[in-house]
mmCIF file of C-alpha atoms in Angstrom:
data_model
loop_
_atom_site.group_PDB
_atom_site.id
_atom_site.type_symbol
_atom_site.label_atom_id
_atom_site.label_comp_id
_atom_site.label_asym_id
_atom_site.label_seq_id
_atom_site.Cartn_x
_atom_site.Cartn_y
_atom_site.Cartn_z
ATOM 1 C CA ILE A 814 0.041 -0.072 -0.024
ATOM 2 C CA SER A 815 1.486 3.249 -0.960
ATOM 3 C CA ILE A 816 1.472 6.222 1.331
ATOM 4 C CA PRO A 817 0.009 8.773 -1.067
ATOM 5 C CA ARG A 818 -3.064 6.598 -1.613
ATOM 6 C CA ILE A 819 -3.637 6.271 2.137
ATOM 7 C CA HIS A 820 -3.303 10.127 2.368
ATOM 8 C CA VAL A 821 -5.853 10.685 -0.328
ATOM 9 C CA LEU A 822 -8.415 8.725 1.543
ATOM 10 C CA GLN A 823 -8.188 11.372 4.364
ATOM 11 C CA HIS A 824 -9.667 13.963 1.945
ATOM 12 C CA TYR A 825 -12.534 11.797 0.475
ATOM 13 C CA HIS A 826 -14.946 12.773 3.231
ATOM 14 C CA GLU A 827 -14.416 16.456 2.690
ATOM 15 C CA ALA A 828 -14.551 16.321 -1.158
ATOM 16 C CA ILE A 829 -17.826 14.349 -1.066
ATOM 17 C CA GLU A 830 -19.520 17.010 1.213
ATOM 18 C CA LEU A 831 -18.209 19.835 -0.968
ATOM 19 C CA PHE A 832 -18.693 18.320 -4.552
ATOM 20 C CA GLY A 833 -21.217 15.471 -4.008
ATOM 21 C CA ALA A 834 -20.719 11.800 -4.954
ATOM 22 C CA PRO A 835 -18.021 11.009 -7.494
ATOM 23 C CA ASN A 836 -19.199 10.172 -11.159
ATOM 24 C CA GLY A 837 -20.319 6.601 -11.346
ATOM 25 C CA LEU A 838 -21.139 6.067 -7.696
ATOM 26 C CA SER A 839 -24.640 7.388 -7.588
ATOM 27 C CA THR A 840 -27.168 4.849 -6.663
ATOM 28 C CA SER A 841 -30.299 6.426 -7.975
ATOM 29 C CA ILE A 842 -30.239 4.735 -11.214
ATOM 30 C CA VAL A 843 -29.908 1.392 -9.540
ATOM 31 C CA GLU A 844 -32.661 2.070 -7.071
ATOM 32 C CA SER A 845 -34.959 3.090 -10.021
ATOM 33 C CA LYS A 846 -34.275 -0.107 -11.866
ATOM 34 C CA HIS A 847 -34.974 -2.079 -8.719
ATOM 35 C CA ILE A 848 -38.266 -0.404 -8.160
ATOM 36 C CA HIS A 849 -39.377 -1.111 -11.626
ATOM 37 C CA ALA A 850 -37.945 -4.599 -11.801
ATOM 38 C CA VAL A 851 -38.623 -5.914 -8.299
ATOM 39 C CA LYS A 852 -40.779 -3.846 -6.038
ATOM 40 C CA ARG A 853 -43.793 -3.028 -8.250
ATOM 41 C CA PRO A 854 -44.239 -6.402 -9.670
ATOM 42 C CA TYR A 855 -44.061 -7.785 -6.045
ATOM 43 C CA GLN A 856 -46.690 -5.469 -5.026
ATOM 44 C CA ARG A 857 -48.921 -6.612 -7.762
ATOM 45 C CA SER A 858 -48.365 -10.261 -7.015
ATOM 46 C CA ASN A 859 -50.591 -12.339 -4.648
ATOM 47 C CA LYS A 860 -47.503 -13.127 -2.420
ATOM 48 C CA ASN A 861 -47.900 -16.821 -3.446
ATOM 49 C CA GLU A 862 -44.850 -17.896 -5.256
ATOM 50 C CA GLU A 863 -43.944 -14.375 -5.692
ATOM 51 C CA THR A 864 -40.512 -14.896 -7.200
ATOM 52 C CA ALA A 865 -42.136 -16.726 -10.124
ATOM 53 C CA GLN A 866 -44.780 -14.007 -10.666
ATOM 54 C CA VAL A 867 -41.999 -11.253 -10.541
ATOM 55 C CA LEU A 868 -39.910 -13.027 -13.112
ATOM 56 C CA LEU A 869 -42.892 -13.562 -15.135
ATOM 57 C CA VAL A 870 -43.922 -9.846 -15.032
ATOM 58 C CA ASN A 871 -40.204 -8.867 -16.066
ATOM 59 C CA GLN A 872 -40.231 -11.352 -18.988
ATOM 60 C CA GLN A 873 -43.588 -9.858 -20.264
ATOM 61 C CA GLN A 874 -42.191 -6.335 -19.859
ATOM 62 C CA ASP A 875 -39.048 -7.259 -21.765
ATOM 63 C CA LYS A 876 -41.217 -8.603 -24.710
ATOM 64 C CA LEU A 877 -43.066 -5.273 -24.932
ATOM 65 C CA ALA A 878 -39.856 -3.156 -24.967
#
């Protein structure tokens, strides 16, 4: 482990507070995909064998896209 790399880690917290999350580390896109692919289909399922129902909904949506 090089010393300069360890030193840079000390400044990450301050830089994130000043400038926001670094490019490519935002979770908003992943969260949005999770909501559309998992949460909404689960809410529409009857909670009986929900995994199969969620997968079926996703397959149907893929065919429509």
